[in-house]
């Protein structure tokens, strides 16, 4: 089911949580709402769900206006950071809850729960209680419960936020596979840009209640339309009024035309990649991302003076003109 939000605004007292927000989500797609705390992403999710009503604007799901339709009639499934599991119920009964309150036949409930237990890989845990599960298993149970009623739309608010890094990575991979299986239109909220880039087909970047940019992960990374997007979706350095990705910083021991002097403060080995942390002459920080082969050739050392030059930069003019990419070649 496609989703369209048109010119939605929502305020709480004097705080504008959403300011004229418009987005489109394709049928069957997996979209991330990405932004810092207070950017409006969770409020937008709640407006789509019907848990909040916008002060102005409209919400469409599959071409039907839903702005004033109650949450229970929108055909949406929810999964939040805190699972809100029924502690006195088994995994099977937690998943079956939504079906039972809808008075579905017992044989239908049993069949659907068995399908979902297999889908989320919890077949052997059906009779356990939530307290007997790991954090990742509880989150998979919560997703199965949300999917049980076959929602038109699945909404996830920081679904992996309470989990450790290793489990988050595993569940991200699992969510992609799950989406390939069920093809339900899914929107998830996150403040983690790596998570959004890893999972989503489309990312909507939000800041201060407004949409900064929406697009495919690669487009946002390679062609950001605002300084905020460039700095939030990936790391960016500022060199002489230009924003430069760490992998576009060239380091040399000999000064070339246009290069700036820097001092190496720290070298961090991250498997195949190596992060070189430096300070420019004015004290501003600079990060370069090199391969091990580049490091072996350059042989950088901490406290060493080097010369840096961007090979590619993004320029955002203050006059409001469209940003441009400059391809630069070291002399």
mmCIF file of C-alpha atoms in Angstrom:
data_model
loop_
_atom_site.group_PDB
_atom_site.id
_atom_site.type_symbol
_atom_site.label_atom_id
_atom_site.label_comp_id
_atom_site.label_asym_id
_atom_site.label_seq_id
_atom_site.Cartn_x
_atom_site.Cartn_y
_atom_site.Cartn_z
ATOM 1 C CA UNK A 1 0.000 0.000 0.000
ATOM 2 C CA UNK A 2 1.406 3.378 -0.981
ATOM 3 C CA UNK A 3 1.505 6.220 1.544
ATOM 4 C CA UNK A 4 1.316 9.931 0.830
ATOM 5 C CA UNK A 5 1.684 12.730 3.359
ATOM 6 C CA UNK A 6 0.824 16.195 2.047
ATOM 7 C CA UNK A 7 1.749 19.432 3.855
ATOM 8 C CA UNK A 8 1.356 17.942 7.350
ATOM 9 C CA UNK A 9 1.991 20.229 10.316
ATOM 10 C CA UNK A 10 1.733 19.389 14.001
ATOM 11 C CA UNK A 11 2.521 21.516 17.067
ATOM 12 C CA UNK A 12 2.595 20.752 20.773
ATOM 13 C CA UNK A 13 2.085 24.046 22.637
ATOM 14 C CA UNK A 14 4.796 26.327 21.204
ATOM 15 C CA UNK A 15 6.863 23.493 19.687
ATOM 16 C CA UNK A 16 6.425 22.768 15.964
ATOM 17 C CA UNK A 17 7.045 19.020 15.700
ATOM 18 C CA UNK A 18 6.135 18.944 11.995
ATOM 19 C CA UNK A 19 6.324 21.914 9.659
ATOM 20 C CA UNK A 20 4.656 21.463 6.241
ATOM 21 C CA UNK A 21 5.951 17.898 5.722
ATOM 22 C CA UNK A 22 5.257 16.048 2.467
ATOM 23 C CA UNK A 23 6.562 12.563 1.619
ATOM 24 C CA UNK A 24 5.622 9.641 -0.637
ATOM 25 C CA UNK A 25 6.254 5.975 0.120
ATOM 26 C CA UNK A 26 5.932 3.416 -2.657
ATOM 27 C CA UNK A 27 3.786 0.313 -2.313
ATOM 28 C CA UNK A 28 5.808 -2.541 -0.836
ATOM 29 C CA UNK A 29 8.884 -0.421 -0.125
ATOM 30 C CA UNK A 30 11.073 -0.150 2.968
ATOM 31 C CA UNK A 31 11.555 3.495 3.995
ATOM 32 C CA UNK A 32 13.577 5.002 6.848
ATOM 33 C CA UNK A 33 12.765 8.243 8.631
ATOM 34 C CA UNK A 34 16.208 9.438 9.693
ATOM 35 C CA UNK A 35 17.147 12.385 11.857
ATOM 36 C CA UNK A 36 18.421 13.526 15.258
ATOM 37 C CA UNK A 37 16.286 13.562 18.405
ATOM 38 C CA UNK A 38 13.542 16.157 18.116
ATOM 39 C CA UNK A 39 13.592 16.219 14.307
ATOM 40 C CA UNK A 40 9.946 15.119 14.050
ATOM 41 C CA UNK A 41 10.420 11.607 12.692
ATOM 42 C CA UNK A 42 8.470 9.802 15.450
ATOM 43 C CA UNK A 43 5.695 12.410 15.298
ATOM 44 C CA UNK A 44 5.415 11.837 11.543
ATOM 45 C CA UNK A 45 5.169 8.085 12.123
ATOM 46 C CA UNK A 46 2.414 8.610 14.712
ATOM 47 C CA UNK A 47 0.537 10.914 12.340
ATOM 48 C CA UNK A 48 0.652 8.242 9.615
ATOM 49 C CA UNK A 49 -0.540 5.661 12.148
ATOM 50 C CA UNK A 50 -3.397 7.825 13.400
ATOM 51 C CA UNK A 51 -2.026 8.044 16.926
ATOM 52 C CA UNK A 52 -1.740 11.809 16.376
ATOM 53 C CA UNK A 53 -3.921 13.998 14.172
ATOM 54 C CA UNK A 54 -2.115 16.714 12.169
ATOM 55 C CA UNK A 55 -3.121 20.338 12.717
ATOM 56 C CA UNK A 56 -3.166 20.685 8.934
ATOM 57 C CA UNK A 57 -2.417 18.552 5.882
ATOM 58 C CA UNK A 58 -3.653 15.147 4.778
ATOM 59 C CA UNK A 59 -2.654 11.486 4.945
ATOM 60 C CA UNK A 60 -3.393 8.960 2.196
ATOM 61 C CA UNK A 61 -2.921 5.199 2.325
ATOM 62 C CA UNK A 62 -3.381 3.388 -0.968
ATOM 63 C CA UNK A 63 -5.064 6.426 -2.458
ATOM 64 C CA UNK A 64 -7.661 6.692 0.313
ATOM 65 C CA UNK A 65 -7.660 9.706 2.616
ATOM 66 C CA UNK A 66 -7.008 8.607 6.182
ATOM 67 C CA UNK A 67 -6.492 11.943 7.940
ATOM 68 C CA UNK A 68 -9.546 11.581 10.179
ATOM 69 C CA UNK A 69 -9.856 7.776 10.132
ATOM 70 C CA UNK A 70 -9.350 6.174 13.599
ATOM 71 C CA UNK A 71 -6.152 4.244 14.159
ATOM 72 C CA UNK A 72 -7.967 0.898 14.430
ATOM 73 C CA UNK A 73 -9.411 1.347 10.932
ATOM 74 C CA UNK A 74 -6.181 2.219 9.112
ATOM 75 C CA UNK A 75 -4.832 -1.301 8.730
ATOM 76 C CA UNK A 76 -1.449 -0.527 10.264
ATOM 77 C CA UNK A 77 0.801 -2.694 12.427
ATOM 78 C CA UNK A 78 3.125 -1.235 15.060
ATOM 79 C CA UNK A 79 6.396 -2.234 16.626
ATOM 80 C CA UNK A 80 8.145 0.083 19.051
ATOM 81 C CA UNK A 81 11.510 0.200 20.799
ATOM 82 C CA UNK A 82 9.952 -1.130 23.997
ATOM 83 C CA UNK A 83 8.182 -4.313 23.075
ATOM 84 C CA UNK A 84 5.225 -3.975 25.515
ATOM 85 C CA UNK A 85 4.921 -7.749 25.585
ATOM 86 C CA UNK A 86 2.319 -9.409 27.789
ATOM 87 C CA UNK A 87 4.599 -10.913 30.409
ATOM 88 C CA UNK A 88 2.065 -13.485 31.604
ATOM 89 C CA UNK A 89 1.525 -14.826 28.069
ATOM 90 C CA UNK A 90 3.672 -17.236 26.101
ATOM 91 C CA UNK A 91 5.293 -16.253 22.825
ATOM 92 C CA UNK A 92 2.498 -18.055 20.964
ATOM 93 C CA UNK A 93 -0.226 -16.231 22.888
ATOM 94 C CA UNK A 94 1.494 -12.858 22.459
ATOM 95 C CA UNK A 95 1.572 -13.324 18.686
ATOM 96 C CA UNK A 96 -2.032 -14.582 18.635
ATOM 97 C CA UNK A 97 -3.422 -11.723 20.733
ATOM 98 C CA UNK A 98 -4.475 -9.437 17.877
ATOM 99 C CA UNK A 99 -6.160 -12.280 16.039
ATOM 100 C CA UNK A 100 -8.085 -13.432 19.109
ATOM 101 C CA UNK A 101 -9.539 -10.009 19.892
ATOM 102 C CA UNK A 102 -10.714 -9.886 16.287
ATOM 103 C CA UNK A 103 -12.621 -13.139 16.927
ATOM 104 C CA UNK A 104 -10.804 -15.128 14.237
ATOM 105 C CA UNK A 105 -11.550 -18.888 14.169
ATOM 106 C CA UNK A 106 -9.244 -20.980 16.351
ATOM 107 C CA UNK A 107 -7.890 -23.039 13.473
ATOM 108 C CA UNK A 108 -7.076 -19.847 11.547
ATOM 109 C CA UNK A 109 -5.301 -18.369 14.571
ATOM 110 C CA UNK A 110 -3.244 -21.534 15.074
ATOM 111 C CA UNK A 111 -2.255 -21.690 11.396
ATOM 112 C CA UNK A 112 -1.302 -18.020 11.236
ATOM 113 C CA UNK A 113 0.769 -18.167 14.444
ATOM 114 C CA UNK A 114 2.614 -21.263 13.197
ATOM 115 C CA UNK A 115 3.435 -19.427 9.945
ATOM 116 C CA UNK A 116 4.750 -16.417 11.839
ATOM 117 C CA UNK A 117 6.799 -18.451 14.305
ATOM 118 C CA UNK A 118 8.553 -20.028 11.321
ATOM 119 C CA UNK A 119 8.948 -16.664 9.593
ATOM 120 C CA UNK A 120 10.670 -15.051 12.605
ATOM 121 C CA UNK A 121 12.595 -18.233 13.462
ATOM 122 C CA UNK A 122 11.027 -18.799 16.882
ATOM 123 C CA UNK A 123 9.413 -22.218 16.323
ATOM 124 C CA UNK A 124 11.239 -23.723 19.285
ATOM 125 C CA UNK A 125 10.279 -20.875 21.627
ATOM 126 C CA UNK A 126 6.482 -20.865 21.224
ATOM 127 C CA UNK A 127 5.754 -21.896 24.824
ATOM 128 C CA UNK A 128 8.359 -19.716 26.498
ATOM 129 C CA UNK A 129 7.565 -16.412 28.174
ATOM 130 C CA UNK A 130 9.068 -13.055 27.159
ATOM 131 C CA UNK A 131 11.381 -13.050 30.188
ATOM 132 C CA UNK A 132 12.947 -16.277 28.871
ATOM 133 C CA UNK A 133 13.919 -14.705 25.543
ATOM 134 C CA UNK A 134 16.927 -12.629 24.515
ATOM 135 C CA UNK A 135 16.423 -9.022 23.441
ATOM 136 C CA UNK A 136 16.663 -9.959 19.780
ATOM 137 C CA UNK A 137 14.155 -12.791 20.194
ATOM 138 C CA UNK A 138 11.693 -10.475 21.976
ATOM 139 C CA UNK A 139 11.959 -7.989 19.133
ATOM 140 C CA UNK A 140 11.269 -10.721 16.581
ATOM 141 C CA UNK A 141 8.239 -11.792 18.637
ATOM 142 C CA UNK A 142 7.009 -8.180 18.629
ATOM 143 C CA UNK A 143 7.365 -7.987 14.856
ATOM 144 C CA UNK A 144 5.472 -11.257 14.445
ATOM 145 C CA UNK A 145 2.672 -9.896 16.648
ATOM 146 C CA UNK A 146 2.491 -6.749 14.494
ATOM 147 C CA UNK A 147 2.331 -8.853 11.322
ATOM 148 C CA UNK A 148 -0.264 -11.294 12.665
ATOM 149 C CA UNK A 149 -3.266 -9.211 11.613
ATOM 150 C CA UNK A 150 -1.839 -8.801 8.091
ATOM 151 C CA UNK A 151 -1.532 -5.014 8.180
ATOM 152 C CA UNK A 152 -1.465 -2.898 5.041
ATOM 153 C CA UNK A 153 1.412 -0.911 6.517
ATOM 154 C CA UNK A 154 4.058 -1.811 9.117
ATOM 155 C CA UNK A 155 5.380 1.058 11.253
ATOM 156 C CA UNK A 156 8.515 0.588 13.360
ATOM 157 C CA UNK A 157 9.678 3.258 15.831
ATOM 158 C CA UNK A 158 13.360 2.749 16.762
ATOM 159 C CA UNK A 159 12.748 -1.027 16.715
ATOM 160 C CA UNK A 160 16.342 -1.953 17.561
ATOM 161 C CA UNK A 161 17.230 0.994 19.782
ATOM 162 C CA UNK A 162 17.343 -0.964 23.045
ATOM 163 C CA UNK A 163 19.671 -3.687 21.711
ATOM 164 C CA UNK A 164 23.444 -3.983 21.687
ATOM 165 C CA UNK A 165 25.440 -3.358 18.504
ATOM 166 C CA UNK A 166 25.923 -7.011 17.517
ATOM 167 C CA UNK A 167 22.231 -7.882 17.902
ATOM 168 C CA UNK A 168 21.220 -4.708 16.051
ATOM 169 C CA UNK A 169 23.372 -5.755 13.094
ATOM 170 C CA UNK A 170 21.857 -9.244 13.071
ATOM 171 C CA UNK A 171 18.302 -7.890 13.245
ATOM 172 C CA UNK A 172 18.923 -5.393 10.464
ATOM 173 C CA UNK A 173 19.918 -8.276 8.206
ATOM 174 C CA UNK A 174 16.912 -10.259 9.384
ATOM 175 C CA UNK A 175 14.510 -7.336 8.763
ATOM 176 C CA UNK A 176 15.675 -7.055 5.149
ATOM 177 C CA UNK A 177 15.026 -10.772 4.611
ATOM 178 C CA UNK A 178 11.659 -10.504 6.372
ATOM 179 C CA UNK A 179 10.621 -7.628 4.133
ATOM 180 C CA UNK A 180 11.576 -9.668 1.055
ATOM 181 C CA UNK A 181 9.239 -12.399 2.308
ATOM 182 C CA UNK A 182 6.149 -10.374 3.264
ATOM 183 C CA UNK A 183 6.418 -7.293 0.971
ATOM 184 C CA UNK A 184 4.371 -5.143 3.354
ATOM 185 C CA UNK A 185 4.941 -1.388 2.994
ATOM 186 C CA UNK A 186 7.249 -0.572 5.907
ATOM 187 C CA UNK A 187 8.397 2.680 7.491
ATOM 188 C CA UNK A 188 10.908 2.662 10.332
ATOM 189 C CA UNK A 189 12.285 5.476 12.463
ATOM 190 C CA UNK A 190 15.965 5.637 13.351
ATOM 191 C CA UNK A 191 18.612 8.171 14.360
ATOM 192 C CA UNK A 192 21.356 5.782 13.192
ATOM 193 C CA UNK A 193 22.446 6.697 9.654
ATOM 194 C CA UNK A 194 24.326 3.407 9.212
ATOM 195 C CA UNK A 195 21.153 1.512 10.069
ATOM 196 C CA UNK A 196 19.127 3.545 7.564
ATOM 197 C CA UNK A 197 21.735 3.111 4.811
ATOM 198 C CA UNK A 198 21.975 -0.623 5.470
ATOM 199 C CA UNK A 199 18.258 -1.436 5.490
ATOM 200 C CA UNK A 200 16.173 1.124 3.597
ATOM 201 C CA UNK A 201 15.389 1.528 -0.096
ATOM 202 C CA UNK A 202 14.418 5.160 0.542
ATOM 203 C CA UNK A 203 15.586 7.489 3.308
ATOM 204 C CA UNK A 204 13.699 10.592 4.398
ATOM 205 C CA UNK A 205 16.109 12.881 6.273
ATOM 206 C CA UNK A 206 14.366 15.142 8.797
ATOM 207 C CA UNK A 207 15.597 18.109 10.794
ATOM 208 C CA UNK A 208 13.676 20.517 13.046
ATOM 209 C CA UNK A 209 10.288 19.233 11.908
ATOM 210 C CA UNK A 210 10.965 19.470 8.177
ATOM 211 C CA UNK A 211 12.157 17.161 5.414
ATOM 212 C CA UNK A 212 15.675 18.038 4.297
ATOM 213 C CA UNK A 213 15.853 15.467 1.496
ATOM 214 C CA UNK A 214 14.342 12.130 0.465
ATOM 215 C CA UNK A 215 15.915 9.597 -1.850
ATOM 216 C CA UNK A 216 17.881 6.397 -2.260
ATOM 217 C CA UNK A 217 20.748 5.919 0.229
ATOM 218 C CA UNK A 218 23.435 6.308 -2.443
ATOM 219 C CA UNK A 219 21.870 9.511 -3.795
ATOM 220 C CA UNK A 220 21.759 11.086 -0.333
ATOM 221 C CA UNK A 221 25.384 10.163 0.288
ATOM 222 C CA UNK A 222 26.743 11.160 -3.130
ATOM 223 C CA UNK A 223 24.463 14.104 -3.923
ATOM 224 C CA UNK A 224 23.236 15.699 -0.686
ATOM 225 C CA UNK A 225 21.085 18.788 -1.292
ATOM 226 C CA UNK A 226 21.869 20.541 1.998
ATOM 227 C CA UNK A 227 24.809 20.864 4.361
ATOM 228 C CA UNK A 228 22.773 19.121 7.048
ATOM 229 C CA UNK A 229 22.220 16.045 4.884
ATOM 230 C CA UNK A 230 25.889 15.841 3.952
ATOM 231 C CA UNK A 231 26.989 16.074 7.578
ATOM 232 C CA UNK A 232 24.308 13.729 8.947
ATOM 233 C CA UNK A 233 24.358 10.997 6.279
ATOM 234 C CA UNK A 234 27.967 9.953 6.634
ATOM 235 C CA UNK A 235 30.995 11.887 7.868
ATOM 236 C CA UNK A 236 32.030 15.153 6.244
ATOM 237 C CA UNK A 237 35.056 17.422 6.682
ATOM 238 C CA UNK A 238 35.077 21.161 6.089
ATOM 239 C CA UNK A 239 38.094 22.352 4.094
ATOM 240 C CA UNK A 240 38.180 25.944 2.919
ATOM 241 C CA UNK A 241 34.409 26.347 2.736
ATOM 242 C CA UNK A 242 33.899 22.988 0.993
ATOM 243 C CA UNK A 243 32.537 19.758 2.482
ATOM 244 C CA UNK A 244 34.609 16.664 1.782
ATOM 245 C CA UNK A 245 34.020 12.989 2.509
ATOM 246 C CA UNK A 246 36.893 11.253 4.379
ATOM 247 C CA UNK A 247 37.604 8.912 1.446
ATOM 248 C CA UNK A 248 38.047 11.970 -0.815
ATOM 249 C CA UNK A 249 40.916 13.397 1.284
ATOM 250 C CA UNK A 250 44.329 12.808 -0.266
ATOM 251 C CA UNK A 251 47.408 12.827 1.976
ATOM 252 C CA UNK A 252 50.971 13.474 0.830
ATOM 253 C CA UNK A 253 54.359 14.140 2.416
ATOM 254 C CA UNK A 254 55.182 16.845 -0.156
ATOM 255 C CA UNK A 255 53.135 20.017 -0.532
ATOM 256 C CA UNK A 256 51.321 20.463 -3.860
ATOM 257 C CA UNK A 257 49.373 23.416 -5.231
ATOM 258 C CA UNK A 258 46.276 24.076 -3.118
ATOM 259 C CA UNK A 259 47.190 21.579 -0.386
ATOM 260 C CA UNK A 260 46.866 22.466 3.303
ATOM 261 C CA UNK A 261 49.196 21.506 6.118
ATOM 262 C CA UNK A 262 47.895 19.145 8.782
ATOM 263 C CA UNK A 263 49.257 17.184 11.716
ATOM 264 C CA UNK A 264 48.327 13.540 12.289
ATOM 265 C CA UNK A 265 46.860 13.058 15.749
ATOM 266 C CA UNK A 266 45.647 9.466 15.649
ATOM 267 C CA UNK A 267 45.609 6.450 13.329
ATOM 268 C CA UNK A 268 42.837 3.888 13.805
ATOM 269 C CA UNK A 269 42.918 0.518 12.021
ATOM 270 C CA UNK A 270 39.386 -0.688 11.184
ATOM 271 C CA UNK A 271 39.948 -3.937 9.320
ATOM 272 C CA UNK A 272 40.333 -3.165 5.622
ATOM 273 C CA UNK A 273 40.074 0.592 6.204
ATOM 274 C CA UNK A 274 42.275 2.926 8.219
ATOM 275 C CA UNK A 275 41.020 6.208 9.707
ATOM 276 C CA UNK A 276 43.581 8.989 9.964
ATOM 277 C CA UNK A 277 42.548 11.762 12.355
ATOM 278 C CA UNK A 278 44.306 15.081 11.821
ATOM 279 C CA UNK A 279 44.165 18.772 12.737
ATOM 280 C CA UNK A 280 44.503 21.578 10.201
ATOM 281 C CA UNK A 281 46.601 24.676 10.820
ATOM 282 C CA UNK A 282 43.641 26.537 12.343
ATOM 283 C CA UNK A 283 42.984 23.624 14.730
ATOM 284 C CA UNK A 284 39.884 22.307 12.961
ATOM 285 C CA UNK A 285 39.609 18.502 12.830
ATOM 286 C CA UNK A 286 40.007 16.499 9.630
ATOM 287 C CA UNK A 287 39.426 12.792 8.990
ATOM 288 C CA UNK A 288 40.796 10.791 6.066
ATOM 289 C CA UNK A 289 39.753 7.249 5.219
ATOM 290 C CA UNK A 290 42.474 5.148 3.581
ATOM 291 C CA UNK A 291 42.898 1.551 2.532
ATOM 292 C CA UNK A 292 45.615 -0.603 4.070
ATOM 293 C CA UNK A 293 47.472 -0.478 0.746
ATOM 294 C CA UNK A 294 47.443 3.333 0.806
ATOM 295 C CA UNK A 295 48.716 3.336 4.388
ATOM 296 C CA UNK A 296 51.500 0.891 3.516
ATOM 297 C CA UNK A 297 52.626 3.207 0.720
ATOM 298 C CA UNK A 298 52.275 6.446 2.704
ATOM 299 C CA UNK A 299 53.586 5.125 6.056
ATOM 300 C CA UNK A 300 51.920 7.857 8.151
ATOM 301 C CA UNK A 301 52.812 8.325 11.798
ATOM 302 C CA UNK A 302 51.266 10.163 14.712
ATOM 303 C CA UNK A 303 52.522 13.765 15.222
ATOM 304 C CA UNK A 304 53.715 13.785 11.616
ATOM 305 C CA UNK A 305 53.181 16.859 9.403
ATOM 306 C CA UNK A 306 51.446 16.024 6.093
ATOM 307 C CA UNK A 307 49.689 17.901 3.297
ATOM 308 C CA UNK A 308 46.035 17.275 2.463
ATOM 309 C CA UNK A 309 44.007 18.007 -0.643
ATOM 310 C CA UNK A 310 40.425 17.027 -1.453
ATOM 311 C CA UNK A 311 39.946 15.056 -4.670
ATOM 312 C CA UNK A 312 36.196 15.712 -4.634
ATOM 313 C CA UNK A 313 34.134 18.244 -2.704
ATOM 314 C CA UNK A 314 30.540 19.407 -2.336
ATOM 315 C CA UNK A 315 29.924 23.164 -2.301
ATOM 316 C CA UNK A 316 26.849 24.780 -0.729
ATOM 317 C CA UNK A 317 26.546 28.475 -1.565
ATOM 318 C CA UNK A 318 24.932 30.825 0.930
ATOM 319 C CA UNK A 319 22.914 32.516 -1.841
ATOM 320 C CA UNK A 320 20.535 29.560 -1.996
ATOM 321 C CA UNK A 321 21.698 28.233 -5.366
ATOM 322 C CA UNK A 322 21.800 24.488 -5.990
ATOM 323 C CA UNK A 323 24.786 22.682 -4.452
ATOM 324 C CA UNK A 324 27.491 21.471 -6.811
ATOM 325 C CA UNK A 325 30.148 18.808 -6.807
ATOM 326 C CA UNK A 326 33.715 19.801 -7.628
ATOM 327 C CA UNK A 327 36.091 17.157 -8.949
ATOM 328 C CA UNK A 328 39.603 18.259 -7.991
ATOM 329 C CA UNK A 329 42.898 16.824 -9.196
ATOM 330 C CA UNK A 330 46.078 17.110 -7.153
ATOM 331 C CA UNK A 331 48.840 18.969 -8.956
#
